[in-house]
């Protein structure tokens, strides 16, 4: 009987609701995991990203600054021009020690026999060599001179002479006197002038 009464009480006992699941803790763990994944991804991408080259540092010593100036210049620079550029580009102050330092730097560079520090034939100015802006100017001039010489050679092959007055190229059959002056006026300018670049008188020789 007691067993039945106990069972009956347990049977009639109201059912208590189940405690809520710990969703908050689970959601917090999930958010932490996602955040960690984002941090790891960002770190990986940062490591994988190639390092970008930083800006080259400006030269600080007198020799390096002089070399940089000459590299950018499209003409030879004398001592006064170099000093002027040092003051304007690098903020150097014109003074006695400044002038002495510039002279010392130029003497040191010249003694090294560098390809990027070349003294002109006059000895009073300097340029940055073949790789500088002035070197590019020299290359263009050399190309133009070579092209002109090739054209003169071609005119010689065609039997033409060049008038020294108007520089026109004229047929070689034009009569000349003993001094290579025209016996008749130049058909281009009408002058009686000696021919230049003639096969008999040209410095290029007979082609």
Coordinates of C-alpha atoms in Angstrom, one line a residue:
X1 CA 0.0 0.0 0.0
X2 CA 2.8 2.4 0.9
X3 CA 4.4 1.6 -2.4
X4 CA 1.3 2.3 -4.3
X5 CA 0.7 5.6 -2.4
X6 CA 4.3 6.8 -3.2
X7 CA 4.0 5.8 -6.8
X8 CA 0.7 7.6 -7.0
X9 CA 2.2 10.7 -5.5
X10 CA 5.0 10.6 -8.0
X11 CA 2.6 10.1 -10.8
X12 CA 0.4 13.0 -9.8
X13 CA 3.4 15.3 -9.1
X14 CA 3.4 18.2 -11.6
X15 CA 6.1 18.1 -14.2
X16 CA 8.7 20.8 -13.8
X17 CA 9.9 22.6 -17.0
X18 CA 13.4 21.7 -18.2
X19 CA 16.1 24.3 -17.5
X20 CA 16.9 26.5 -20.5
X21 CA 19.9 25.5 -22.5
X22 CA 23.1 27.5 -22.2
X23 CA 22.7 29.3 -25.5
X24 CA 24.4 32.4 -24.4
X25 CA 27.6 30.6 -23.6
X26 CA 27.5 28.8 -26.9
X27 CA 26.8 32.0 -28.8
X28 CA 29.7 33.7 -27.0
X29 CA 32.1 30.8 -27.9
X30 CA 30.9 31.0 -31.6
X31 CA 31.6 34.7 -31.8
X32 CA 35.0 34.3 -30.2
X33 CA 35.8 31.6 -32.8
X34 CA 34.7 33.8 -35.7
X35 CA 36.7 36.7 -34.4
X36 CA 39.8 34.5 -34.0
X37 CA 39.4 33.3 -37.6
X38 CA 39.2 36.8 -38.9
X39 CA 42.4 37.8 -37.0
X40 CA 44.2 34.8 -38.3
X41 CA 43.1 35.5 -41.9
X42 CA 44.2 39.2 -41.6
X43 CA 47.6 38.1 -40.2
X44 CA 48.0 35.6 -43.0
X45 CA 47.2 38.1 -45.7
X46 CA 49.5 40.6 -44.2
X47 CA 52.4 38.1 -44.3
X48 CA 51.6 37.0 -47.8
X49 CA 51.4 40.6 -49.1
X50 CA 54.7 41.5 -50.9
X51 CA 56.6 44.2 -49.2
X52 CA 56.4 47.5 -51.1
X53 CA 59.6 49.4 -51.8
X54 CA 59.9 52.5 -49.7
X55 CA 61.0 55.8 -51.0
X56 CA 64.8 56.0 -51.5
X57 CA 66.4 58.1 -48.8
X58 CA 67.7 61.5 -49.8
X59 CA 71.5 61.7 -50.0
X60 CA 73.0 63.4 -46.9
X61 CA 76.8 63.7 -47.6
X62 CA 78.3 66.3 -49.9
X63 CA 79.7 63.7 -52.4
X64 CA 76.3 61.9 -52.7
X65 CA 74.4 65.1 -53.1
X66 CA 76.7 66.3 -55.8
X67 CA 76.4 63.0 -57.7
X68 CA 72.6 63.1 -57.4
X69 CA 72.6 66.7 -58.8
X70 CA 74.8 65.7 -61.8
X71 CA 72.6 62.7 -62.6
X72 CA 69.6 64.9 -63.1
X73 CA 71.3 67.7 -64.9
X74 CA 71.1 67.7 -68.8
X75 CA 74.1 69.9 -69.1
X76 CA 77.6 70.1 -67.4
X77 CA 77.6 72.2 -64.2
X78 CA 80.4 74.4 -62.9
X79 CA 81.4 74.9 -59.3
X80 CA 79.1 77.9 -58.8
X81 CA 76.1 76.0 -60.3
X82 CA 76.8 72.9 -58.1
X83 CA 76.9 75.2 -55.0
X84 CA 73.6 76.8 -56.0
X85 CA 71.9 73.4 -56.5
X86 CA 73.2 72.2 -53.1
X87 CA 71.7 75.2 -51.4
X88 CA 68.3 75.1 -53.3
X89 CA 67.8 71.3 -53.3
X90 CA 69.3 70.3 -49.9
X91 CA 69.1 73.4 -47.8
X92 CA 72.9 73.9 -47.5
X93 CA 73.9 77.2 -46.1
X94 CA 76.4 79.4 -48.0
X95 CA 79.4 79.9 -45.8
X96 CA 83.2 79.4 -45.7
X97 CA 83.0 75.9 -44.3
X98 CA 80.4 75.1 -47.0
X99 CA 82.6 76.2 -49.8
X100 CA 85.6 74.2 -48.4
X101 CA 83.4 71.1 -48.1
X102 CA 82.2 71.3 -51.7
X103 CA 85.8 71.7 -53.0
X104 CA 86.9 68.7 -50.9
X105 CA 84.0 66.6 -52.1
X106 CA 84.7 67.4 -55.8
X107 CA 88.4 66.6 -55.4
X108 CA 87.6 63.3 -53.7
X109 CA 85.1 62.3 -56.4
X110 CA 87.6 63.3 -59.1
X111 CA 90.3 61.2 -57.5
X112 CA 88.1 58.1 -57.5
X113 CA 87.9 58.1 -61.3
X114 CA 84.2 57.4 -61.2
X115 CA 82.0 56.9 -64.3
X116 CA 79.2 59.0 -62.8
X117 CA 81.5 62.0 -62.2
X118 CA 83.1 63.2 -65.4
X119 CA 85.2 66.4 -65.8
X120 CA 84.7 68.2 -69.1
X121 CA 87.5 68.9 -71.5
X122 CA 87.6 72.5 -70.2
X123 CA 88.2 71.2 -66.7
X124 CA 85.8 73.8 -65.3
X125 CA 82.6 71.8 -65.2
X126 CA 81.3 68.3 -64.5
X127 CA 78.6 65.9 -65.6
X128 CA 77.1 62.6 -64.5
X129 CA 78.5 60.4 -67.3
X130 CA 76.7 58.2 -69.8
X131 CA 73.9 57.2 -67.4
X132 CA 72.9 60.8 -66.6
X133 CA 70.5 63.1 -68.2
X134 CA 73.4 64.8 -70.0
X135 CA 74.6 61.4 -71.2
X136 CA 71.2 61.0 -72.9
X137 CA 71.7 64.4 -74.6
X138 CA 75.2 63.3 -75.9
X139 CA 73.7 60.1 -77.2
X140 CA 71.1 62.0 -79.2
X141 CA 73.7 64.4 -80.6
X142 CA 75.9 61.4 -81.6
X143 CA 73.0 59.7 -83.3
X144 CA 72.1 62.9 -85.2
X145 CA 75.7 63.4 -86.3
X146 CA 76.0 59.8 -87.5
X147 CA 72.7 60.2 -89.5
X148 CA 74.0 63.4 -91.1
X149 CA 77.3 61.9 -92.1
X150 CA 75.4 58.9 -93.6
X151 CA 73.2 61.3 -95.6
X152 CA 76.3 63.2 -96.9
X153 CA 77.9 59.9 -98.0
X154 CA 74.7 59.2 -99.9
X155 CA 74.7 62.6 -101.6
X156 CA 78.3 61.9 -102.6
X157 CA 77.3 58.6 -104.1
X158 CA 74.7 60.4 -106.1
X159 CA 77.3 62.8 -107.5
X160 CA 76.0 65.9 -105.7
X161 CA 77.8 69.0 -104.4
X162 CA 76.6 71.3 -101.6
X163 CA 76.5 75.1 -102.1
X164 CA 78.4 76.9 -99.3
X165 CA 76.0 79.8 -99.4
X166 CA 72.5 78.3 -99.3
X167 CA 73.6 74.7 -98.5
X168 CA 71.6 73.2 -101.3
X169 CA 72.8 70.0 -102.8
X170 CA 73.4 70.5 -106.6
X171 CA 74.2 68.2 -109.4
X172 CA 77.9 67.6 -109.8
X173 CA 77.8 68.5 -113.5
X174 CA 77.7 72.2 -112.5
X175 CA 80.9 73.7 -113.8
X176 CA 83.6 74.8 -111.4
X177 CA 86.8 76.8 -111.8
X178 CA 90.2 75.7 -110.4
X179 CA 89.3 76.9 -106.9
X180 CA 86.0 74.9 -107.0
X181 CA 83.9 78.1 -107.5
X182 CA 80.9 77.9 -109.7
X183 CA 81.3 79.4 -113.2
X184 CA 77.5 79.9 -113.2
X185 CA 75.2 81.1 -110.4
X186 CA 73.9 78.5 -108.0
X187 CA 70.5 77.4 -109.4
X188 CA 69.1 77.6 -105.9
X189 CA 70.3 80.9 -104.5
X190 CA 71.9 82.6 -107.6
X191 CA 75.2 83.2 -105.8
X192 CA 78.7 82.4 -107.0
X193 CA 80.0 80.5 -104.0
X194 CA 82.4 77.7 -103.4
X195 CA 80.9 74.3 -102.9
X196 CA 81.1 72.4 -99.6
X197 CA 81.1 68.7 -99.1
X198 CA 82.3 68.1 -102.6
X199 CA 83.9 64.7 -103.3
X200 CA 87.2 66.5 -104.2
X201 CA 87.2 68.8 -101.1
X202 CA 85.2 67.1 -98.4
X203 CA 87.0 66.0 -95.2
X204 CA 85.0 62.8 -95.5
X205 CA 87.0 61.8 -98.5
X206 CA 86.1 60.3 -101.8
X207 CA 83.2 57.8 -101.6

